[in-house]
GROMACS .gro file of C-alpha atoms in nm:
model
  209
    1MET     CA    1  -0.493   2.160  -1.369
    2VAL     CA    2  -0.340   1.826  -1.273
    3LYS     CA    3  -0.563   1.645  -1.026
    4ASN     CA    4  -0.396   1.431  -0.762
    5ILE     CA    5  -0.639   1.249  -0.536
    6ILE     CA    6  -0.596   1.065  -0.206
    7ILE     CA    7  -0.870   0.806  -0.165
    8ASP     CA    8  -1.051   0.839   0.166
    9THR     CA    9  -1.105   0.477   0.268
   10GLY     CA   10  -1.183   0.572   0.627
   11CYS     CA   11  -0.875   0.371   0.733
   12ALA     CA   12  -0.580   0.601   0.679
   13ASN     CA   13  -0.386   0.892   0.819
   14LEU     CA   14  -0.489   1.104   0.525
   15PHE     CA   15  -0.347   1.431   0.644
   16SER     CA   16   0.011   1.307   0.685
   17VAL     CA   17   0.001   1.188   0.323
   18GLU     CA   18  -0.162   1.512   0.211
   19SER     CA   19   0.103   1.717   0.393
   20ALA     CA   20   0.388   1.517   0.240
   21ILE     CA   21   0.255   1.580  -0.110
   22LYS     CA   22   0.188   1.950  -0.053
   23ARG     CA   23   0.535   2.001   0.096
   24LEU     CA   24   0.672   1.888  -0.239
   25GLY     CA   25   0.471   2.164  -0.406
   26TYR     CA   26   0.200   1.950  -0.568
   27PRO     CA   27  -0.174   2.009  -0.536
   28VAL     CA   28  -0.379   1.725  -0.391
   29ASP     CA   29  -0.733   1.664  -0.269
   30ILE     CA   30  -0.893   1.395  -0.054
   31SER     CA   31  -1.207   1.226  -0.184
   32ASP     CA   32  -1.428   0.920  -0.162
   33ASP     CA   33  -1.637   1.027  -0.463
   34PRO     CA   34  -1.604   0.764  -0.739
   35LYS     CA   35  -1.645   1.025  -1.014
   36ILE     CA   36  -1.370   1.251  -0.876
   37ILE     CA   37  -1.137   0.955  -0.824
   38SER     CA   38  -1.199   0.828  -1.177
   39GLN     CA   39  -1.109   1.167  -1.324
   40ALA     CA   40  -0.784   1.207  -1.127
   41ASP     CA   41  -0.444   1.214  -1.295
   42LYS     CA   42  -0.269   1.034  -1.007
   43VAL     CA   43  -0.429   0.839  -0.723
   44PHE     CA   44  -0.295   0.761  -0.376
   45LEU     CA   45  -0.431   0.470  -0.173
   46PRO     CA   46  -0.301   0.501   0.185
   47GLY     CA   47  -0.413   0.281   0.471
   48VAL     CA   48  -0.369   0.191   0.835
   49GLY     CA   49  -0.555  -0.068   1.041
   50ASN     CA   50  -0.661  -0.407   0.912
   51ALA     CA   51  -0.765  -0.534   0.572
   52ARG     CA   52  -1.110  -0.659   0.672
   53HIS     CA   53  -1.219  -0.321   0.804
   54ALA     CA   54  -1.063  -0.132   0.513
   55MET     CA   55  -1.225  -0.349   0.244
   56LYS     CA   56  -1.559  -0.322   0.425
   57ASN     CA   57  -1.530   0.057   0.408
   58ILE     CA   58  -1.428   0.050   0.042
   59ARG     CA   59  -1.731  -0.161  -0.046
   60GLN     CA   60  -1.968   0.049   0.164
   61LYS     CA   61  -1.842   0.359  -0.018
   62HIS     CA   62  -1.891   0.178  -0.354
   63LEU     CA   63  -1.526   0.232  -0.442
   64GLU     CA   64  -1.412  -0.120  -0.525
   65ALA     CA   65  -1.510  -0.120  -0.892
   66THR     CA   66  -1.386   0.237  -0.932
   67ILE     CA   67  -1.038   0.158  -0.799
   68LYS     CA   68  -1.005  -0.164  -0.998
   69ALA     CA   69  -1.100   0.018  -1.320
   70LEU     CA   70  -0.842   0.296  -1.282
   71GLN     CA   71  -0.599   0.326  -1.573
   72GLN     CA   72  -0.399   0.616  -1.430
   73PRO     CA   73  -0.106   0.557  -1.190
   74VAL     CA   74  -0.209   0.440  -0.842
   75LEU     CA   75   0.031   0.433  -0.544
   76GLY     CA   76  -0.058   0.239  -0.230
   77PHE     CA   77   0.106   0.292   0.111
   78CYS     CA   78   0.130   0.018   0.377
   79LEU     CA   79  -0.223  -0.127   0.413
   80GLY     CA   80  -0.307   0.044   0.084
   81MET     CA   81  -0.047  -0.178  -0.083
   82GLN     CA   82  -0.191  -0.486   0.084
   83LEU     CA   83  -0.542  -0.400  -0.037
   84MET     CA   84  -0.413  -0.428  -0.395
   85ALA     CA   85  -0.357  -0.801  -0.343
   86GLU     CA   86  -0.594  -1.088  -0.417
   87SER     CA   87  -0.657  -1.158  -0.051
   88SER     CA   88  -0.541  -1.112   0.306
   89THR     CA   89  -0.583  -1.302   0.630
   90GLU     CA   90  -0.548  -0.984   0.837
   91GLY     CA   91  -0.849  -0.914   1.056
   92VAL     CA   92  -0.976  -1.272   1.017
   93LYS     CA   93  -1.043  -1.467   1.336
   94PRO     CA   94  -0.876  -1.807   1.377
   95SER     CA   95  -1.109  -2.089   1.275
   96THR     CA   96  -1.137  -2.201   1.637
   97GLU     CA   97  -1.290  -1.863   1.725
   98GLY     CA   98  -1.479  -1.775   1.412
   99ALA     CA   99  -1.843  -1.851   1.354
  100ALA     CA  100  -1.933  -2.146   1.136
  101GLY     CA  101  -1.887  -2.057   0.772
  102GLU     CA  102  -1.692  -1.740   0.846
  103ALA     CA  103  -1.455  -1.644   0.566
  104ARG     CA  104  -1.092  -1.744   0.632
  105GLN     CA  105  -0.961  -1.457   0.422
  106VAL     CA  106  -1.050  -1.107   0.308
  107ASN     CA  107  -1.085  -1.059  -0.065
  108GLY     CA  108  -0.877  -0.762  -0.176
  109LEU     CA  109  -0.893  -0.543  -0.486
  110ASN     CA  110  -0.706  -0.813  -0.681
  111VAL     CA  111  -0.512  -0.574  -0.904
  112ILE     CA  112  -0.174  -0.731  -0.821
  113PRO     CA  113  -0.162  -1.115  -0.806
  114THR     CA  114  -0.028  -1.182  -0.457
  115ARG     CA  115  -0.166  -1.279  -0.117
  116ILE     CA  116  -0.109  -1.113   0.218
  117SER     CA  117  -0.026  -1.332   0.516
  118PRO     CA  118   0.139  -1.294   0.858
  119LEU     CA  119   0.499  -1.178   0.841
  120GLN     CA  120   0.730  -1.468   0.929
  121ALA     CA  121   0.943  -1.276   1.178
  122ARG     CA  122   1.107  -1.591   1.324
  123GLY     CA  123   1.106  -1.474   1.683
  124LYS     CA  124   1.150  -1.104   1.616
  125ARG     CA  125   0.902  -0.865   1.771
  126LEU     CA  126   0.584  -0.781   1.581
  127PRO     CA  127   0.474  -0.549   1.447
  128HIS     CA  128   0.782  -0.482   1.238
  129MET     CA  129   0.811  -0.118   1.337
  130GLY     CA  130   1.084   0.131   1.257
  131TRP     CA  131   1.356   0.187   1.001
  132ASN     CA  132   1.484  -0.098   0.786
  133THR     CA  133   1.684  -0.130   0.467
  134LEU     CA  134   1.579  -0.258   0.128
  135THR     CA  135   1.762  -0.576   0.035
  136SER     CA  136   1.686  -0.557  -0.337
  137VAL     CA  137   1.544  -0.302  -0.579
  138THR     CA  138   1.422  -0.374  -0.933
  139GLU     CA  139   1.411  -0.107  -1.200
  140HIS     CA  140   1.080   0.080  -1.181
  141PRO     CA  141   1.005   0.448  -1.255
  142VAL     CA  142   0.872   0.511  -0.903
  143LEU     CA  143   1.193   0.366  -0.755
  144THR     CA  144   1.431   0.579  -0.960
  145GLY     CA  145   1.719   0.685  -0.736
  146ILE     CA  146   1.640   0.415  -0.476
  147LYS     CA  147   1.893   0.138  -0.413
  148PRO     CA  148   1.954  -0.162  -0.186
  149GLY     CA  149   2.063  -0.046   0.158
  150ASP     CA  150   1.836   0.258   0.159
  151TYR     CA  151   1.631   0.298   0.476
  152PHE     CA  152   1.251   0.327   0.491
  153TYR     CA  153   1.000   0.334   0.775
  154PHE     CA  154   0.782   0.026   0.830
  155VAL     CA  155   0.486  -0.053   1.059
  156HIS     CA  156   0.322  -0.388   0.980
  157SER     CA  157   0.261  -0.746   1.091
  158PHE     CA  158   0.141  -0.883   0.756
  159ALA     CA  159   0.326  -0.889   0.426
  160ALA     CA  160   0.332  -1.002   0.064
  161PRO     CA  161   0.579  -1.277  -0.030
  162VAL     CA  162   0.851  -1.216  -0.284
  163SER     CA  163   0.711  -1.288  -0.632
  164GLU     CA  164   0.742  -1.183  -0.995
  165PHE     CA  165   0.556  -0.864  -0.897
  166THR     CA  166   0.811  -0.767  -0.631
  167VAL     CA  167   1.007  -0.453  -0.722
  168ALA     CA  168   1.177  -0.410  -0.383
  169SER     CA  169   1.234  -0.646  -0.092
  170CYS     CA  170   1.322  -0.622   0.276
  171GLU     CA  171   1.425  -0.869   0.547
  172TYR     CA  172   1.281  -0.902   0.896
  173GLY     CA  173   1.313  -1.260   1.011
  174SER     CA  174   1.234  -1.355   0.652
  175THR     CA  175   1.236  -1.178   0.318
  176PHE     CA  176   0.915  -1.006   0.208
  177SER     CA  177   0.801  -0.761  -0.060
  178ALA     CA  178   0.875  -0.401   0.033
  179ALA     CA  179   0.713  -0.287  -0.292
  180ILE     CA  180   0.503  -0.461  -0.557
  181ALA     CA  181   0.384  -0.343  -0.897
  182LYS     CA  182   0.171  -0.445  -1.192
  183ASP     CA  183   0.066  -0.223  -1.481
  184ASN     CA  184  -0.045   0.115  -1.339
  185PHE     CA  185  -0.057  -0.006  -0.977
  186ILE     CA  186   0.238   0.010  -0.738
  187GLY     CA  187   0.233  -0.042  -0.365
  188CYS     CA  188   0.492   0.021  -0.093
  189GLN     CA  189   0.477  -0.175   0.232
  190PHE     CA  190   0.671   0.104   0.401
  191HIS     CA  191   0.541   0.457   0.462
  192PRO     CA  192   0.698   0.698   0.208
  193GLU     CA  193   0.539   0.992   0.390
  194ARG     CA  194   0.734   0.895   0.705
  195SER     CA  195   1.059   0.796   0.533
  196GLY     CA  196   1.241   1.127   0.504
  197ALA     CA  197   1.414   1.237   0.185
  198LEU     CA  198   1.399   0.894   0.019
  199GLY     CA  199   1.028   0.867   0.088
  200ARG     CA  200   0.976   1.210  -0.063
  201LYS     CA  201   1.177   1.095  -0.365
  202ILE     CA  202   0.935   0.806  -0.421
  203ILE     CA  203   0.632   1.034  -0.394
  204GLU     CA  204   0.788   1.282  -0.635
  205ASN     CA  205   0.885   1.007  -0.881
  206PHE     CA  206   0.523   0.892  -0.878
  207LEU     CA  207   0.382   1.242  -0.927
  208GLU     CA  208   0.618   1.298  -1.220
  209LEU     CA  209   0.512   0.985  -1.409
   0.00000   0.00000   0.00000
């Protein structure tokens, strides 16, 4: 039987992701067991909250090396996408408040070469919350059937810049990566599980890889 696994990082609305997958007719389990995750056919990395807390949980659960070593397809949602980056400044206190020697960034999983920083909203309200359109879409199997102008649901204040690893972009005050990908890892800044039919399309594309 095909094994689809949602990683339990302790920082995610796991059941909304689980429900979205099951509604499409696919089996899925939730686990934080490195052995079970390693043996999965497809892996989901959802996340809500901030990067510092999420990476702390991942390391406490001894999942960092497991996730980085995965060769099967891995799909990250929102914070899960951001955790795939080299680093993030989310959850880090300003230097004027932090203790001496406190890290100015959170080291991520470093499976996609990009860095997460505050979204440059240029006066627009943060977090960027609600429906927004993609401004560009690059050919990628998970994005089959998705095009510029399609709406997805976002909730975030930090973002990845547009880079060679960007496969979809969005604009909110400035342009940022709506989806990034490298090798078997792909991450969506938006929430596919909250994005209606197009979000379901992305999840199904991923499960059919």
